Amino acid sequence: MVSTTTATAETTSNPVVQENENEQKSKENGTAKASARHQAVGHKSLLKSDGLYQYILETSVYPREHESLKGLREMTANHPWNLMTTSADEGQFLMMLLKLINAKNTIEVGVYTGYSLLSTALALPPDGKIIAMDIHRKNFELGYPFMVQAGVSDKIDFREGPALATLDQMLTEESNLGFFDFIFVDADKDNYVNYHERLMKLVKLGGVIGYDNTLWNGSLVAADDEPLPKYVRYYKDFVLEINKVLATDPRIEISQVPISDGITLCRRIK
Ligand code: SAM
Ligand code: CA
C-alpha cells in the first residue's frame, strides 16, 4: 500500500494531489464505510494518491462488481492473510483482458481464497476451464461457496500441491502443450523464473501469461538501507530477476502494467 504520507512529502505543492488528500481526510473522518475502503483489506496500489485509488474503486469498480465477488472480497477481508488477495480493480482488469482475448482455457498459479479465480471464471464462456493450483486447499474452500453461488464452479479444476510439480505433470501430456489461452501467476515469487520456462510450453502462440506483483510494493527501486518489511526485502531480488528475464526474452512481447502491485503481461510470439 502506498501511504498518503509519501504523496504529501513529494507533492504538497500540487493542488490536485492536495485536493485528493483533503477528500481522503474528510472520508477518513467518518463518511466512508470502513468495509468499502481498500485499506481495510490491505490492498496495494502504486498510485501516489490513496484518495484517487479510492475514487477509482468507488466510481468504476465496486458498483459493477458481481455480487459473488463482493461476498468473497468481504469474507476475505476478515481472513488473517487478506493482504494476499487480488484487489477489485485488478480483478476487473483481468476480466476485461480475458474477454478481449476470448480466453477459454486458462491456468492460475496461486489461488488463496479465489478473488482472481472467481473473476476469471465469471469472464470465461460457459465451456471455459481453469486449472487452479495452490498448496493450500483450505483457503480455496473458503471462497468456493461464492463460486458455486455464481454458478461457475464447474469451470474450476483445483489441484492442491506445489505448482511446479503440478505443471511438470501437465507437461507430460502432449495435449496440454501450447493449449492455454491465458495463465495468471500469483504465487511464490522465488519460483517465477521456474514457472516461466514451464508455462512457455503450455501457453499457446498468441496466448498471454500475466505475472503478478512485478512492481513488488515499489521496493524495486528502494535504496539498500531503506527499511522494508522482511518479506518484501526477501522477495525483492527474485522479482528483479523475473523482470530482467521477461524484459529480455525474445519469445514474448511484454507490457508492464502498473495496476495494483504491477502485472507484467507476456504475449507468446515464438
Ligand atoms: N490470486 C490470489 C487471489 O486472487 O486471492 C492470491 C494468491 S496469493 C498472493 C499466493 C498464493 O500462492 C497463496 O495462496 C499460497 O498458498 C500460494 N502458493 C505459495 N507457494 C506455492 C507453490 N509453491 N505452489 C502453489 N501455490 C503456492
Ligand atoms: Ca498478487
Short mmCIF file of C-alpha atoms and ligand atoms in Angstrom, two decimals:
data_model
loop_
_atom_site.label_atom_id
_atom_site.label_comp_id
_atom_site.label_asym_id
_atom_site.label_seq_id
_atom_site.Cartn_x
_atom_site.Cartn_y
_atom_site.Cartn_z
CA MET A 1 0.00 0.00 0.00
CA VAL A 2 1.32 3.44 -0.81
CA SER A 3 0.76 5.79 2.09
CA THR A 4 -0.61 9.30 1.61
CA THR A 5 2.44 10.41 3.59
CA THR A 6 4.66 9.55 0.63
CA ALA A 7 2.49 11.60 -1.72
CA THR A 8 2.44 14.51 0.73
CA ALA A 9 6.21 14.61 1.07
CA GLU A 10 6.70 14.65 -2.66
CA THR A 11 3.80 16.71 -3.93
CA THR A 12 2.37 19.17 -1.39
CA SER A 13 2.52 21.97 -3.95
CA ASN A 14 0.34 20.06 -6.42
CA PRO A 15 -3.25 21.33 -5.94
CA VAL A 16 -4.81 18.21 -7.47
CA VAL A 17 -2.99 15.97 -5.05
CA GLN A 18 -3.80 18.35 -2.21
CA GLU A 19 -7.48 18.16 -3.11
CA ASN A 20 -7.38 14.38 -3.19
CA GLU A 21 -5.72 14.36 0.18
CA ASN A 22 -8.33 16.70 1.62
CA GLU A 23 -11.07 14.47 0.23
CA GLN A 24 -9.25 11.48 1.66
CA LYS A 25 -9.05 13.12 5.09
CA SER A 26 -12.73 14.02 5.14
CA LYS A 27 -13.59 10.43 4.29
CA GLU A 28 -11.26 9.19 6.97
CA ASN A 29 -13.20 11.38 9.36
CA GLY A 30 -16.11 9.05 9.06
CA THR A 31 -18.06 9.47 5.83
CA ALA A 32 -16.74 6.33 4.08
CA LYS A 33 -17.71 2.88 5.29
CA ALA A 34 -14.68 1.04 6.64
CA SER A 35 -15.61 -2.14 4.77
CA ALA A 36 -15.54 -0.35 1.42
CA ARG A 37 -12.10 1.14 1.92
CA HIS A 38 -9.24 -0.64 0.23
CA GLN A 39 -7.05 -0.09 3.29
CA ALA A 40 -9.41 -2.33 5.23
CA VAL A 41 -8.12 -5.35 3.34
CA GLY A 42 -4.57 -4.13 2.86
CA HIS A 43 -4.79 -3.78 -0.89
CA LYS A 44 -1.74 -2.43 -2.55
CA SER A 45 -1.85 0.36 -5.04
CA LEU A 46 1.13 2.11 -6.50
CA LEU A 47 -0.89 5.23 -7.23
CA LYS A 48 0.59 8.16 -5.35
CA SER A 49 -2.79 9.27 -4.05
CA ASP A 50 -4.78 6.89 -1.89
CA GLY A 51 -7.78 9.17 -2.41
CA LEU A 52 -7.57 8.73 -6.17
CA TYR A 53 -7.39 4.97 -5.79
CA GLN A 54 -10.44 5.02 -3.54
CA TYR A 55 -12.19 7.15 -6.16
CA ILE A 56 -11.48 4.51 -8.85
CA LEU A 57 -12.86 1.76 -6.62
CA GLU A 58 -16.00 3.67 -5.69
CA THR A 59 -16.72 5.06 -9.16
CA SER A 60 -15.78 2.34 -11.63
CA VAL A 61 -15.16 -0.88 -9.74
CA TYR A 62 -17.40 -1.56 -6.73
CA PRO A 63 -20.68 -0.51 -8.39
CA ARG A 64 -20.06 -3.04 -11.18
CA GLU A 65 -18.60 -5.82 -9.06
CA HIS A 66 -20.50 -9.14 -9.30
CA GLU A 67 -22.32 -9.85 -6.03
CA SER A 68 -20.43 -13.13 -5.52
CA LEU A 69 -17.11 -11.32 -5.96
CA LYS A 70 -18.26 -8.75 -3.42
CA GLY A 71 -19.20 -11.51 -0.99
CA LEU A 72 -15.86 -13.23 -1.48
CA ARG A 73 -13.99 -9.95 -1.05
CA GLU A 74 -15.82 -9.15 2.18
CA MET A 75 -15.27 -12.65 3.54
CA THR A 76 -11.56 -12.44 2.66
CA ALA A 77 -11.24 -9.05 4.39
CA ASN A 78 -11.68 -10.90 7.69
CA HIS A 79 -9.05 -13.53 6.90
CA PRO A 80 -5.64 -13.11 8.57
CA TRP A 81 -3.75 -13.30 5.24
CA ASN A 82 -6.01 -10.84 3.40
CA LEU A 83 -3.01 -8.84 2.20
CA MET A 84 -2.57 -11.53 -0.46
CA THR A 85 -5.94 -11.13 -2.17
CA THR A 86 -6.26 -9.67 -5.67
CA SER A 87 -7.73 -6.17 -5.50
CA ALA A 88 -11.12 -5.49 -7.04
CA ASP A 89 -9.71 -3.13 -9.67
CA GLU A 90 -7.21 -5.74 -10.79
CA GLY A 91 -9.97 -8.36 -10.86
CA GLN A 92 -11.96 -6.09 -13.16
CA PHE A 93 -8.88 -5.59 -15.35
CA LEU A 94 -8.33 -9.36 -15.63
CA MET A 95 -11.96 -9.90 -16.62
CA MET A 96 -11.68 -7.27 -19.35
CA LEU A 97 -8.45 -8.78 -20.63
CA LEU A 98 -9.85 -12.33 -20.70
CA LYS A 99 -12.83 -11.18 -22.71
CA LEU A 100 -10.72 -9.13 -25.11
CA ILE A 101 -8.59 -12.15 -25.96
CA ASN A 102 -11.57 -14.56 -25.99
CA ALA A 103 -9.85 -16.79 -23.46
CA LYS A 104 -11.35 -20.22 -22.91
CA ASN A 105 -8.70 -22.47 -21.36
CA THR A 106 -6.66 -20.98 -18.55
CA ILE A 107 -4.32 -21.78 -15.68
CA GLU A 108 -4.00 -19.98 -12.36
CA VAL A 109 -0.95 -20.43 -10.13
CA GLY A 110 -1.75 -19.15 -6.62
CA VAL A 111 -5.42 -19.16 -5.65
CA TYR A 112 -5.67 -18.16 -1.94
CA THR A 113 -9.44 -17.56 -1.36
CA GLY A 114 -10.03 -17.12 -5.09
CA TYR A 115 -10.79 -13.50 -5.98
CA SER A 116 -8.81 -13.70 -9.24
CA LEU A 117 -10.09 -17.24 -9.80
CA LEU A 118 -13.73 -16.22 -9.49
CA SER A 119 -13.08 -13.16 -11.67
CA THR A 120 -11.60 -15.47 -14.31
CA ALA A 121 -14.43 -17.98 -14.05
CA LEU A 122 -17.01 -15.21 -14.50
CA ALA A 123 -15.20 -13.85 -17.55
CA LEU A 124 -14.82 -17.17 -19.39
CA PRO A 125 -17.53 -18.54 -21.69
CA PRO A 126 -19.79 -21.35 -20.33
CA ASP A 127 -17.44 -24.04 -21.70
CA GLY A 128 -14.32 -22.29 -20.34
CA LYS A 129 -11.97 -24.10 -17.95
CA ILE A 130 -9.43 -23.07 -15.33
CA ILE A 131 -6.79 -25.36 -13.86
CA ALA A 132 -6.13 -23.69 -10.50
CA MET A 133 -3.15 -24.56 -8.29
CA ASP A 134 -2.29 -23.85 -4.70
CA ILE A 135 -0.53 -25.58 -1.83
CA HIS A 136 -3.44 -24.71 0.50
CA ARG A 137 -6.83 -26.19 -0.38
CA LYS A 138 -8.32 -24.77 2.82
CA ASN A 139 -8.26 -21.16 1.64
CA PHE A 140 -9.72 -22.13 -1.74
CA GLU A 141 -12.52 -23.90 0.13
CA LEU A 142 -13.36 -20.69 1.97
CA GLY A 143 -14.02 -19.00 -1.35
CA TYR A 144 -15.61 -21.98 -3.12
CA PRO A 145 -19.21 -21.34 -1.94
CA PHE A 146 -19.08 -17.99 -3.75
CA MET A 147 -18.04 -19.77 -6.96
CA VAL A 148 -20.98 -22.14 -6.54
CA GLN A 149 -23.29 -19.21 -5.82
CA ALA A 150 -22.09 -17.51 -9.02
CA GLY A 151 -22.81 -20.69 -11.00
CA VAL A 152 -19.25 -21.02 -12.31
CA SER A 153 -17.77 -23.78 -10.10
CA ASP A 154 -17.95 -26.33 -12.97
CA LYS A 155 -15.29 -24.36 -14.82
CA ILE A 156 -12.79 -24.82 -11.99
CA ASP A 157 -10.38 -27.75 -11.65
CA PHE A 158 -8.48 -27.17 -8.38
CA ARG A 159 -5.18 -29.02 -7.93
CA GLU A 160 -3.62 -28.99 -4.49
CA GLY A 161 0.15 -29.06 -4.13
CA PRO A 162 3.32 -27.25 -5.19
CA ALA A 163 2.63 -25.76 -8.60
CA LEU A 164 5.99 -26.77 -10.10
CA ALA A 165 5.10 -30.43 -9.61
CA THR A 166 1.59 -29.92 -10.97
CA LEU A 167 2.96 -28.13 -14.03
CA ASP A 168 5.59 -30.82 -14.60
CA GLN A 169 2.85 -33.41 -14.52
CA MET A 170 0.82 -31.38 -17.03
CA LEU A 171 3.86 -31.15 -19.32
CA THR A 172 3.92 -34.94 -19.67
CA GLU A 173 0.59 -34.78 -21.54
CA GLU A 174 1.04 -33.69 -25.12
CA SER A 175 -2.49 -32.31 -25.33
CA ASN A 176 -1.54 -29.60 -22.84
CA LEU A 177 1.37 -28.24 -24.89
CA GLY A 178 0.57 -24.87 -26.45
CA PHE A 179 -3.04 -25.31 -25.35
CA PHE A 180 -3.75 -22.48 -22.91
CA ASP A 181 -5.07 -19.03 -23.84
CA PHE A 182 -4.22 -17.32 -20.56
CA ILE A 183 -2.17 -18.08 -17.45
CA PHE A 184 -2.19 -15.97 -14.29
CA VAL A 185 0.81 -16.39 -11.97
CA ASP A 186 0.35 -15.07 -8.44
CA ALA A 187 2.27 -17.40 -6.12
CA ASP A 188 5.80 -17.84 -4.72
CA LYS A 189 7.88 -15.11 -6.37
CA ASP A 190 11.11 -17.11 -5.90
CA ASN A 191 9.79 -19.60 -8.46
CA TYR A 192 8.58 -17.19 -11.14
CA VAL A 193 11.59 -17.90 -13.38
CA ASN A 194 11.00 -21.65 -12.98
CA TYR A 195 7.30 -21.18 -13.77
CA HIS A 196 8.16 -19.15 -16.85
CA GLU A 197 10.12 -21.94 -18.55
CA ARG A 198 7.27 -24.39 -17.99
CA LEU A 199 4.46 -22.00 -18.83
CA MET A 200 6.05 -21.04 -22.13
CA LYS A 201 5.43 -24.64 -23.20
CA LEU A 202 1.82 -24.62 -22.02
CA VAL A 203 0.64 -21.25 -23.34
CA LYS A 204 -0.38 -21.16 -26.99
CA LEU A 205 1.23 -18.93 -29.61
CA GLY A 206 -0.52 -15.59 -29.23
CA GLY A 207 -1.63 -16.55 -25.72
CA VAL A 208 -0.92 -14.44 -22.64
CA ILE A 209 0.84 -15.07 -19.33
CA GLY A 210 0.31 -12.48 -16.57
CA TYR A 211 2.92 -12.35 -13.81
CA ASP A 212 1.52 -10.55 -10.78
CA ASN A 213 3.24 -8.28 -8.25
CA THR A 214 6.08 -7.40 -10.60
CA LEU A 215 6.45 -3.95 -9.04
CA TRP A 216 6.73 -5.53 -5.61
CA ASN A 217 5.41 -2.79 -3.38
CA GLY A 218 7.53 -0.19 -5.13
CA SER A 219 10.58 -1.74 -3.45
CA LEU A 220 12.45 -2.46 -6.68
CA VAL A 221 13.98 0.99 -6.72
CA ALA A 222 14.43 1.32 -2.95
CA ALA A 223 17.88 2.21 -1.62
CA ASP A 224 19.73 -0.67 0.06
CA ASP A 225 19.35 0.89 3.51
CA GLU A 226 15.63 1.72 3.13
CA PRO A 227 13.56 -0.05 5.80
CA LEU A 228 11.32 -2.64 4.14
CA PRO A 229 9.04 -5.32 5.59
CA LYS A 230 11.00 -8.56 5.86
CA TYR A 231 9.01 -10.44 3.20
CA VAL A 232 9.29 -7.53 0.78
CA ARG A 233 13.06 -7.44 1.19
CA TYR A 234 13.33 -11.23 0.88
CA TYR A 235 11.48 -11.50 -2.45
CA LYS A 236 12.75 -8.25 -3.96
CA ASP A 237 15.73 -9.84 -5.75
CA PHE A 238 13.54 -12.59 -7.19
CA VAL A 239 11.14 -10.02 -8.62
CA LEU A 240 14.07 -8.05 -10.08
CA GLU A 241 15.27 -11.29 -11.65
CA ILE A 242 11.97 -12.26 -13.30
CA ASN A 243 11.58 -8.71 -14.61
CA LYS A 244 15.00 -8.97 -16.22
CA VAL A 245 14.21 -12.38 -17.68
CA LEU A 246 10.90 -11.18 -19.13
CA ALA A 247 12.39 -7.95 -20.49
CA THR A 248 14.98 -9.89 -22.48
CA ASP A 249 13.01 -12.97 -23.56
CA PRO A 250 12.68 -12.82 -27.38
CA ARG A 251 9.85 -15.38 -27.34
CA ILE A 252 7.41 -12.86 -25.87
CA GLU A 253 6.14 -9.31 -26.18
CA ILE A 254 5.56 -7.67 -22.82
CA SER A 255 3.75 -4.85 -21.13
CA GLN A 256 4.39 -3.88 -17.52
CA VAL A 257 1.03 -2.64 -16.29
CA PRO A 258 1.18 -0.60 -13.06
CA ILE A 259 -2.22 -1.67 -11.73
CA SER A 260 -2.39 -2.86 -8.13
CA ASP A 261 1.13 -4.18 -7.35
CA GLY A 262 2.04 -4.40 -11.03
CA ILE A 263 1.26 -7.15 -13.52
CA THR A 264 3.52 -7.99 -16.46
CA LEU A 265 1.58 -9.25 -19.45
CA CYS A 266 3.55 -11.51 -21.78
CA ARG A 267 2.23 -12.47 -25.21
CA ARG A 268 3.91 -15.52 -26.67
CA ILE A 269 5.16 -14.82 -30.19
CA LYS A 270 7.59 -17.77 -30.70
N1 SAM B 1 -4.58 -14.94 -6.74
C1 SAM B 1 -4.96 -14.97 -5.36
C2 SAM B 1 -6.18 -14.11 -5.11
O1 SAM B 1 -6.74 -13.55 -6.04
O2 SAM B 1 -6.57 -14.00 -3.94
C3 SAM B 1 -3.84 -14.59 -4.43
C4 SAM B 1 -2.73 -15.58 -4.37
S1 SAM B 1 -1.66 -15.34 -3.01
C5 SAM B 1 -0.85 -13.85 -3.39
C6 SAM B 1 -0.38 -16.52 -3.26
C7 SAM B 1 -0.83 -17.96 -3.14
O3 SAM B 1 0.21 -18.78 -3.64
C8 SAM B 1 -1.11 -18.42 -1.73
O4 SAM B 1 -2.42 -18.89 -1.62
C9 SAM B 1 -0.10 -19.56 -1.49
O5 SAM B 1 -0.64 -20.64 -0.76
C10 SAM B 1 0.20 -19.98 -2.91
N2 SAM B 1 1.50 -20.63 -3.08
C11 SAM B 1 2.67 -20.31 -2.48
N3 SAM B 1 3.65 -21.15 -2.89
C12 SAM B 1 3.07 -22.00 -3.77
C13 SAM B 1 3.55 -23.10 -4.54
N4 SAM B 1 4.83 -23.47 -4.50
N5 SAM B 1 2.68 -23.75 -5.33
C14 SAM B 1 1.38 -23.37 -5.39
N6 SAM B 1 0.87 -22.36 -4.69
C15 SAM B 1 1.71 -21.68 -3.88
CA CA B 2 -0.99 -10.74 -6.33
#
